[in-house]
Amino acid sequence: MADVAREAGVSHQTVSRVLNDHPNVRPATRTRVLEAIDRLGYRRNLAARALVTRSSRTLGVVSFDTTLYGPASTVYGIEQAARTAGYFVSIVSLKSIDAASVGDAIDYLAEQGVDGVVVVAPQRSAARALESLPPGLPAVAVEGSHMTDVPVVCIDQAEGARLATRHLLDLGHETVWHVAGPADWLESEGRLEGWRAALEEAGRTVPEPLFGDWSPRSGYEAGRSLAGVGGVTAVFVANDQMSLGLLRALTEEGVRVPEQISVVGFDDIPEAEFFSPPLTTIRQDFAAVGRHSIEVLLRRIETPGTGERERLVVSPSLVVRSSSAAR
């Protein structure tokens, strides 16, 4: 910084003001300093800056299995929102999502001096790890349980399931079958509850749900099972990947979609509109989840002790395509 000051013919304090976008710098002076920075290839020493400000301008993110569309899109939304807010992001991606692994990841990030942590906690086991956060570390859970004191930002999973189920009922189907996700997942629980509630509110029979593991293969197996059940005309599948497998199984079994069975998925992955037929599904606004989680976290960083038990819910939307039709 001293070299930049000499090169630009200004004081060390003026260089600091330019780097921090202080308004009390004349435009000509600011231009001269920026040109000197460019000529010298100057980069800030963030470690030194953190010692002075006691802020690393870095946020930690704990996630897992970013091969899945939902977690990957959530992390991307968080990272983009953090960068927009002027923060760097340090990500720990876990293979197993249990309380011990999440706790270790949070401790690791705390040791790196992050200003706060976002934990993508879609399973109850991960949400329980938030009960033992390091003292004084601001944190936010994404898709976490409402049973913790940590603020939560989430998609309204139950409302998304209601939208999917009501859509199929409005098309004239007597009832809607459901291929659910894994039992320990909060997202799976919410979608299961919303599907069941929509059927009960309409006074319809609630079929026994089938369970998958989010993969196309588990959707394929569910599709083969449903193809052999008489009277099935509509299926709500808990994610688009399982919907893909289910569509293939129905096709192989000679069942036409949507003429014989209508199918609705959840997520609206980029490939959904190119399925055969194009998939009706529930769209999640991952960008909004990322933006809101960073907003809540920064409020907690700037005003410690605020936002406890805060729960911010993002609404999903129905995207109608060709896989669902009137009965």
Short mmCIF file of C-alpha atoms in Angstrom, two decimals:
data_model
loop_
_atom_site.label_atom_id
_atom_site.label_comp_id
_atom_site.label_asym_id
_atom_site.label_seq_id
_atom_site.Cartn_x
_atom_site.Cartn_y
_atom_site.Cartn_z
CA MET A 1 0.00 0.00 0.00
CA ALA A 2 2.93 2.31 0.73
CA ASP A 3 4.28 1.61 -2.78
CA VAL A 4 0.91 2.56 -4.28
CA ALA A 5 0.87 5.78 -2.26
CA ARG A 6 4.35 6.75 -3.53
CA GLU A 7 3.44 5.82 -7.11
CA ALA A 8 0.25 7.90 -7.02
CA GLY A 9 1.77 10.78 -5.02
CA VAL A 10 -0.81 10.53 -2.25
CA SER A 11 -0.91 9.52 1.40
CA HIS A 12 -1.33 6.01 2.74
CA GLN A 13 -4.71 7.09 4.16
CA THR A 14 -5.91 8.19 0.71
CA VAL A 15 -5.09 4.78 -0.76
CA SER A 16 -7.05 3.18 2.07
CA ARG A 17 -10.04 5.44 1.38
CA VAL A 18 -10.00 4.51 -2.32
CA LEU A 19 -9.81 0.79 -1.52
CA ASN A 20 -12.77 1.10 0.85
CA ASP A 21 -14.85 3.23 -1.58
CA HIS A 22 -14.88 6.19 0.77
CA PRO A 23 -16.86 9.09 -0.75
CA ASN A 24 -14.45 11.83 0.37
CA VAL A 25 -11.93 11.28 -2.44
CA ARG A 26 -11.76 13.53 -5.48
CA PRO A 27 -12.45 11.70 -8.77
CA ALA A 28 -9.05 12.64 -10.24
CA THR A 29 -7.25 11.37 -7.13
CA ARG A 30 -9.28 8.14 -7.15
CA THR A 31 -8.37 7.58 -10.82
CA ARG A 32 -4.68 8.19 -10.10
CA VAL A 33 -4.68 5.71 -7.22
CA LEU A 34 -6.52 3.04 -9.22
CA GLU A 35 -4.06 3.44 -12.09
CA ALA A 36 -1.15 3.02 -9.67
CA ILE A 37 -2.77 -0.11 -8.24
CA ASP A 38 -3.14 -1.50 -11.75
CA ARG A 39 0.48 -0.70 -12.74
CA LEU A 40 1.93 -2.25 -9.59
CA GLY A 41 -0.40 -5.26 -9.54
CA TYR A 42 -1.30 -4.49 -5.93
CA ARG A 43 -3.52 -6.96 -4.03
CA ARG A 44 -4.86 -6.43 -0.54
CA ASN A 45 -3.42 -8.48 2.30
CA LEU A 46 -6.71 -9.85 3.58
CA ALA A 47 -5.10 -11.52 6.59
CA ALA A 48 -3.65 -8.19 7.73
CA ARG A 49 -6.95 -6.46 7.09
CA ALA A 50 -8.77 -9.08 9.16
CA LEU A 51 -6.43 -8.43 12.09
CA VAL A 52 -7.29 -4.73 11.98
CA THR A 53 -11.04 -4.97 11.35
CA ARG A 54 -11.61 -8.29 13.21
CA SER A 55 -13.59 -9.39 10.18
CA SER A 56 -12.37 -11.89 7.59
CA ARG A 57 -15.16 -10.93 5.12
CA THR A 58 -15.53 -14.69 4.66
CA LEU A 59 -18.63 -16.79 5.26
CA GLY A 60 -18.60 -20.54 5.76
CA VAL A 61 -21.03 -22.90 4.03
CA VAL A 62 -21.58 -26.50 5.11
CA SER A 63 -23.29 -28.70 2.53
CA PHE A 64 -23.21 -32.22 1.21
CA ASP A 65 -23.73 -34.30 -1.93
CA THR A 66 -23.61 -31.42 -4.38
CA THR A 67 -24.23 -33.94 -7.16
CA LEU A 68 -27.93 -33.55 -6.27
CA TYR A 69 -29.63 -30.64 -8.01
CA GLY A 70 -31.26 -29.17 -4.90
CA PRO A 71 -28.16 -28.92 -2.66
CA ALA A 72 -25.96 -27.82 -5.58
CA SER A 73 -28.37 -25.07 -6.60
CA THR A 74 -28.77 -23.95 -2.99
CA VAL A 75 -25.02 -23.61 -2.51
CA TYR A 76 -24.68 -21.73 -5.79
CA GLY A 77 -27.42 -19.30 -4.74
CA ILE A 78 -25.71 -18.73 -1.37
CA GLU A 79 -22.31 -18.17 -2.98
CA GLN A 80 -23.66 -15.66 -5.49
CA ALA A 81 -25.52 -13.74 -2.79
CA ALA A 82 -22.44 -13.65 -0.56
CA ARG A 83 -20.23 -12.33 -3.35
CA THR A 84 -22.80 -9.66 -4.17
CA ALA A 85 -22.63 -8.61 -0.51
CA GLY A 86 -18.84 -8.38 -0.71
CA TYR A 87 -17.97 -11.62 1.10
CA PHE A 88 -15.81 -14.56 0.15
CA VAL A 89 -17.16 -18.09 0.70
CA SER A 90 -15.43 -21.13 2.16
CA ILE A 91 -17.36 -24.34 1.44
CA VAL A 92 -17.12 -27.67 3.25
CA SER A 93 -18.91 -30.45 1.38
CA LEU A 94 -19.61 -33.56 3.44
CA LYS A 95 -19.97 -37.17 2.34
CA SER A 96 -22.12 -38.10 5.33
CA ILE A 97 -24.70 -35.77 6.80
CA ASP A 98 -24.73 -36.73 10.50
CA ALA A 99 -24.46 -34.54 13.58
CA ALA A 100 -20.79 -35.38 14.20
CA SER A 101 -19.71 -34.55 10.63
CA VAL A 102 -21.65 -31.29 10.58
CA GLY A 103 -20.23 -30.34 13.98
CA ASP A 104 -16.67 -31.02 12.79
CA ALA A 105 -17.24 -28.93 9.65
CA ILE A 106 -18.58 -26.00 11.67
CA ASP A 107 -15.61 -26.20 14.07
CA TYR A 108 -13.21 -26.25 11.10
CA LEU A 109 -14.77 -23.12 9.60
CA ALA A 110 -14.79 -21.37 12.97
CA GLU A 111 -11.04 -22.05 13.27
CA GLN A 112 -10.56 -20.40 9.86
CA GLY A 113 -12.03 -17.20 11.30
CA VAL A 114 -15.22 -17.03 9.19
CA ASP A 115 -17.62 -14.27 10.21
CA GLY A 116 -20.63 -16.60 10.10
CA VAL A 117 -21.89 -19.93 8.77
CA VAL A 118 -24.73 -21.12 6.53
CA VAL A 119 -25.55 -24.79 7.06
CA VAL A 120 -27.56 -26.59 4.39
CA ALA A 121 -29.38 -28.98 6.73
CA PRO A 122 -32.02 -30.97 4.84
CA GLN A 123 -31.95 -33.90 7.25
CA ARG A 124 -32.98 -34.04 10.90
CA SER A 125 -29.56 -35.39 11.87
CA ALA A 126 -27.89 -32.32 10.36
CA ALA A 127 -30.35 -29.94 11.96
CA ARG A 128 -29.60 -31.43 15.39
CA ALA A 129 -25.92 -30.48 14.99
CA LEU A 130 -26.94 -26.83 15.07
CA GLU A 131 -27.87 -27.19 18.72
CA SER A 132 -24.18 -27.14 19.70
CA LEU A 133 -22.72 -24.26 17.70
CA PRO A 134 -19.51 -22.60 18.92
CA PRO A 135 -20.40 -19.67 21.22
CA GLY A 136 -20.70 -16.37 19.40
CA LEU A 137 -20.67 -17.82 15.86
CA PRO A 138 -23.60 -16.39 13.83
CA ALA A 139 -25.33 -19.11 11.82
CA VAL A 140 -28.31 -19.71 9.54
CA ALA A 141 -29.80 -23.05 8.51
CA VAL A 142 -31.17 -23.68 5.03
CA GLU A 143 -34.04 -26.20 4.97
CA GLY A 144 -33.38 -26.77 8.68
CA SER A 145 -35.76 -27.86 11.40
CA HIS A 146 -37.96 -25.32 13.17
CA MET A 147 -37.03 -27.02 16.47
CA THR A 148 -33.68 -25.18 16.70
CA ASP A 149 -32.95 -21.63 17.87
CA VAL A 150 -30.92 -20.99 14.70
CA PRO A 151 -32.73 -18.89 12.04
CA VAL A 152 -34.05 -20.95 9.13
CA VAL A 153 -34.53 -20.06 5.46
CA CYS A 154 -36.45 -22.64 3.46
CA ILE A 155 -38.74 -23.41 0.55
CA ASP A 156 -42.36 -24.10 1.53
CA GLN A 157 -42.15 -27.79 0.65
CA ALA A 158 -45.65 -28.60 1.86
CA GLU A 159 -47.17 -25.82 -0.24
CA GLY A 160 -45.29 -27.06 -3.30
CA ALA A 161 -46.76 -30.54 -2.75
CA ARG A 162 -50.23 -29.06 -2.34
CA LEU A 163 -49.83 -27.17 -5.63
CA ALA A 164 -48.83 -30.38 -7.41
CA THR A 165 -51.63 -32.45 -5.88
CA ARG A 166 -54.36 -29.83 -6.38
CA HIS A 167 -53.27 -29.44 -10.01
CA LEU A 168 -53.85 -33.14 -10.61
CA LEU A 169 -57.15 -33.17 -8.72
CA ASP A 170 -58.34 -30.13 -10.69
CA LEU A 171 -57.63 -32.08 -13.87
CA GLY A 172 -60.29 -34.60 -12.78
CA HIS A 173 -58.19 -37.36 -11.20
CA GLU A 174 -59.93 -39.16 -8.32
CA THR A 175 -56.76 -39.38 -6.25
CA VAL A 176 -53.00 -38.91 -6.56
CA TRP A 177 -50.31 -41.47 -5.75
CA HIS A 178 -46.99 -40.30 -4.32
CA VAL A 179 -43.37 -41.38 -4.74
CA ALA A 180 -41.68 -39.85 -1.70
CA GLY A 181 -38.02 -39.13 -0.94
CA PRO A 182 -35.95 -40.66 1.90
CA ALA A 183 -37.67 -40.68 5.28
CA ASP A 184 -35.04 -38.66 7.23
CA TRP A 185 -35.14 -35.72 4.83
CA LEU A 186 -37.05 -32.64 5.96
CA GLU A 187 -37.87 -31.83 2.32
CA SER A 188 -39.31 -35.30 1.84
CA GLU A 189 -41.38 -34.97 5.01
CA GLY A 190 -42.77 -31.60 3.93
CA ARG A 191 -43.74 -32.84 0.48
CA LEU A 192 -45.34 -35.96 1.94
CA GLU A 193 -47.34 -33.88 4.43
CA GLY A 194 -48.49 -31.42 1.75
CA TRP A 195 -49.60 -34.22 -0.59
CA ARG A 196 -51.55 -35.97 2.16
CA ALA A 197 -53.14 -32.72 3.38
CA ALA A 198 -54.32 -31.78 -0.12
CA LEU A 199 -56.01 -35.18 -0.59
CA GLU A 200 -57.62 -35.10 2.85
CA GLU A 201 -58.87 -31.53 2.32
CA ALA A 202 -60.51 -32.69 -0.94
CA GLY A 203 -62.03 -35.74 0.76
CA ARG A 204 -60.08 -38.16 -1.44
CA THR A 205 -58.54 -41.54 -0.71
CA VAL A 206 -54.90 -41.33 0.40
CA PRO A 207 -52.94 -44.19 -1.24
CA GLU A 208 -49.97 -45.75 0.52
CA PRO A 209 -46.86 -43.79 -0.60
CA LEU A 210 -43.86 -45.42 -2.25
CA PHE A 211 -40.39 -44.33 -1.07
CA GLY A 212 -37.29 -43.64 -3.15
CA ASP A 213 -33.82 -42.20 -2.55
CA TRP A 214 -33.97 -39.22 -5.00
CA SER A 215 -32.27 -41.25 -7.75
CA PRO A 216 -33.72 -42.06 -11.21
CA ARG A 217 -33.27 -45.76 -10.42
CA SER A 218 -35.56 -45.59 -7.39
CA GLY A 219 -38.12 -43.69 -9.50
CA TYR A 220 -37.83 -46.41 -12.14
CA GLU A 221 -38.54 -49.10 -9.55
CA ALA A 222 -41.54 -47.14 -8.26
CA GLY A 223 -42.82 -46.72 -11.81
CA ARG A 224 -42.68 -50.47 -12.45
CA SER A 225 -44.63 -51.06 -9.25
CA LEU A 226 -47.30 -48.48 -10.09
CA ALA A 227 -47.71 -49.78 -13.64
CA GLY A 228 -49.05 -52.99 -12.14
CA VAL A 229 -51.58 -51.27 -9.84
CA GLY A 230 -55.05 -50.85 -11.27
CA GLY A 231 -56.73 -47.47 -11.16
CA VAL A 232 -53.59 -45.31 -10.95
CA THR A 233 -54.15 -42.21 -13.11
CA ALA A 234 -51.98 -39.55 -11.41
CA VAL A 235 -48.62 -39.59 -9.61
CA PHE A 236 -46.81 -36.81 -7.73
CA VAL A 237 -43.09 -37.58 -7.51
CA ALA A 238 -40.95 -35.89 -4.85
CA ASN A 239 -38.20 -34.83 -7.28
CA ASP A 240 -37.54 -34.62 -11.01
CA GLN A 241 -34.76 -37.21 -11.05
CA MET A 242 -37.10 -39.88 -9.71
CA SER A 243 -39.72 -38.64 -12.19
CA LEU A 244 -37.28 -39.37 -15.01
CA GLY A 245 -36.91 -42.98 -13.89
CA LEU A 246 -40.66 -43.33 -13.39
CA LEU A 247 -41.40 -42.05 -16.92
CA ARG A 248 -39.01 -44.59 -18.39
CA ALA A 249 -40.57 -47.45 -16.42
CA LEU A 250 -44.09 -46.47 -17.48
CA THR A 251 -43.00 -46.28 -21.12
CA GLU A 252 -41.41 -49.74 -20.94
CA GLU A 253 -44.60 -51.11 -19.37
CA GLY A 254 -46.68 -49.67 -22.23
CA VAL A 255 -48.34 -46.99 -20.11
CA ARG A 256 -48.85 -43.68 -21.96
CA VAL A 257 -48.12 -40.38 -20.20
CA PRO A 258 -50.27 -38.33 -19.81
CA GLU A 259 -53.06 -40.21 -21.62
CA GLN A 260 -53.20 -42.99 -19.00
CA ILE A 261 -51.17 -41.61 -16.09
CA SER A 262 -50.33 -37.94 -15.40
CA VAL A 263 -47.02 -37.21 -13.67
CA VAL A 264 -45.87 -34.14 -11.70
CA GLY A 265 -42.34 -33.75 -10.32
CA PHE A 266 -40.58 -31.33 -7.98
CA ASP A 267 -37.50 -29.06 -8.48
CA ASP A 268 -37.77 -27.98 -12.14
CA ILE A 269 -34.27 -29.11 -13.03
CA PRO A 270 -32.98 -27.65 -16.33
CA GLU A 271 -33.60 -30.97 -18.12
CA ALA A 272 -37.26 -31.22 -17.03
CA GLU A 273 -38.64 -29.42 -20.08
CA PHE A 274 -36.76 -31.88 -22.32
CA PHE A 275 -38.12 -35.06 -20.73
CA SER A 276 -40.47 -37.13 -22.87
CA PRO A 277 -43.06 -35.81 -22.34
CA PRO A 278 -41.90 -32.45 -20.91
CA LEU A 279 -42.40 -32.61 -17.15
CA THR A 280 -44.96 -30.64 -15.16
CA THR A 281 -43.14 -29.80 -11.92
CA ILE A 282 -42.73 -27.50 -8.93
CA ARG A 283 -40.09 -24.79 -9.29
CA GLN A 284 -37.95 -23.80 -6.32
CA ASP A 285 -36.40 -20.32 -6.22
CA PHE A 286 -32.88 -21.21 -5.09
CA ALA A 287 -31.59 -17.71 -5.83
CA ALA A 288 -34.12 -16.28 -3.36
CA VAL A 289 -33.10 -18.86 -0.75
CA GLY A 290 -29.44 -17.88 -1.17
CA ARG A 291 -30.22 -14.16 -1.04
CA HIS A 292 -32.40 -14.40 2.06
CA SER A 293 -30.00 -16.71 3.93
CA ILE A 294 -27.14 -14.25 3.43
CA GLU A 295 -29.35 -11.30 4.42
CA VAL A 296 -30.39 -13.04 7.65
CA LEU A 297 -26.80 -14.08 8.42
CA LEU A 298 -25.41 -10.58 7.86
CA ARG A 299 -28.05 -9.15 10.20
CA ARG A 300 -26.91 -11.58 12.86
CA ILE A 301 -23.26 -10.66 12.26
CA GLU A 302 -23.92 -6.92 12.42
CA THR A 303 -26.35 -7.14 15.36
CA PRO A 304 -25.43 -10.14 17.54
CA GLY A 305 -28.30 -11.77 19.38
CA THR A 306 -30.95 -10.86 16.80
CA GLY A 307 -33.00 -13.16 14.57
CA GLU A 308 -33.17 -16.17 16.87
CA ARG A 309 -35.94 -18.59 15.82
CA GLU A 310 -36.53 -16.45 12.73
CA ARG A 311 -38.07 -18.53 9.92
CA LEU A 312 -38.17 -17.13 6.40
CA VAL A 313 -40.18 -19.21 3.92
CA VAL A 314 -39.85 -18.90 0.13
CA SER A 315 -42.90 -19.87 -1.94
CA PRO A 316 -42.55 -22.37 -4.82
CA SER A 317 -44.51 -22.25 -8.07
CA LEU A 318 -46.18 -24.73 -10.42
CA VAL A 319 -44.79 -25.12 -13.95
CA VAL A 320 -47.31 -26.86 -16.21
CA ARG A 321 -46.01 -28.89 -19.15
CA SER A 322 -47.18 -31.92 -21.10
CA SER A 323 -46.83 -34.73 -18.54
CA SER A 324 -50.16 -33.86 -16.89
CA ALA A 325 -53.56 -33.78 -18.57
CA ALA A 326 -57.29 -33.89 -17.83
CA ARG A 327 -58.75 -37.24 -16.95
#
